[in-house]
Amino acid sequence: MALDQYREEEEEDNGMSFLDHLEQLRWHLLRSISAILVFMVLAFLSKSFVFGKVILGPSKVDFVTYRALCKLSDFFSVPALCIEELPFIIQSRQMTGQFSMHITSSLVVGLIAAFPYVFWEVWRFISPGLYDQERNAARGAVFFVSFLFFSGAAFGYYILAPLSINFLSNYQLDPTILNEFDITSYVGTLSMLVLASAVMFQLPVVIYFLTKAGLISSAWLKIYRRHAIVVILVLSALITPPDVISQVLIAMPILVLYEAGIVIAKRLEKQKREEELSNDY
């Protein structure tokens, strides 16, 4: 009885019981899933644009990345840069292949489009449990996380995916072997490249919060820079097709973001030292 009374008093002091938190979490999840479903339905209904222009865009030679490379080819007089042919065709070898890929691609588009709102819902659930100082330090988190997410997705879609598709479509063991890709393989590869890039671009945010929590420091990041390079290269090899070009392309911006994380960690440490000095006075 005494223990139950203590728990009730603790819950009253916190303002919300454990069941109240679960109920709140349920509504945050429902709103997030609803947002994803809304964008998913819109993408499903916009089949000609979403699938014909967006999903299949990197498989066509008139894609914006290929056109830009041809312009660079003319400017620098390097014909090899211009991609004028993608020697492959996309097929559906299963009866439900096209319909299932229509649903899958719509879900991926819905997830990407709804990401800012989904993260905002997650942040609304987490932020009340933070101290005022922690909440102020993380101000603008939704904007920066969303910005990095879309930057990574754009990098994966406009840079990584087209060059990977070009490499894989032109790679042949023998001229008699034709490249005929299944629609599930194509959509799966494209989705993996875009989403993996979007997630990898969150590295500065991860470094920011780990530094705020006191788990890492700028000195620690510098000491383990070589180890981080190896880890980044390994991760790049895991999330990209088995070609060196794609691995290097995804690894380069991640290494830049790692260096940016060191700068962020230094600034946080400087701010912490200034706050400690002001508190001493």
Short mmCIF file of C-alpha atoms in Angstrom, two decimals, residues 152 155 196-204 207 228 231-233 235-236 239 247-261:
data_model
loop_
_atom_site.label_atom_id
_atom_site.label_comp_id
_atom_site.label_asym_id
_atom_site.label_seq_id
_atom_site.Cartn_x
_atom_site.Cartn_y
_atom_site.Cartn_z
CA GLY A 152 21.14 13.37 -48.31
CA PHE A 155 22.50 13.59 -53.14
CA ALA A 196 20.88 5.34 -47.05
CA SER A 197 22.26 8.71 -48.15
CA ALA A 198 19.52 10.52 -46.23
CA VAL A 199 20.35 8.60 -43.05
CA MET A 200 24.13 8.94 -43.42
CA PHE A 201 23.79 12.71 -43.75
CA GLN A 202 22.50 12.83 -40.15
CA LEU A 203 26.07 12.39 -38.88
CA PRO A 204 26.49 16.05 -37.71
CA ILE A 207 27.79 14.19 -33.19
CA ALA A 228 36.14 6.71 -38.65
CA VAL A 231 34.10 2.66 -40.77
CA ILE A 232 32.67 5.14 -43.30
CA LEU A 233 34.28 3.25 -46.19
CA LEU A 235 29.41 1.39 -44.47
CA SER A 236 29.64 2.93 -47.94
CA ILE A 239 24.88 0.42 -48.64
CA GLN A 247 31.45 3.84 -52.59
CA VAL A 248 33.75 6.83 -53.04
CA LEU A 249 30.85 9.12 -53.95
CA ILE A 250 28.93 8.38 -50.75
CA ALA A 251 32.06 8.31 -48.59
CA MET A 252 33.32 11.76 -49.64
CA PRO A 253 30.40 13.85 -48.32
CA ILE A 254 30.22 11.73 -45.16
CA LEU A 255 33.90 12.46 -44.48
CA VAL A 256 33.19 16.17 -44.99
CA LEU A 257 30.26 15.91 -42.55
CA TYR A 258 32.55 14.16 -40.06
CA GLU A 259 34.96 17.09 -40.22
CA ALA A 260 31.99 19.44 -39.82
CA GLY A 261 31.05 17.43 -36.74
#
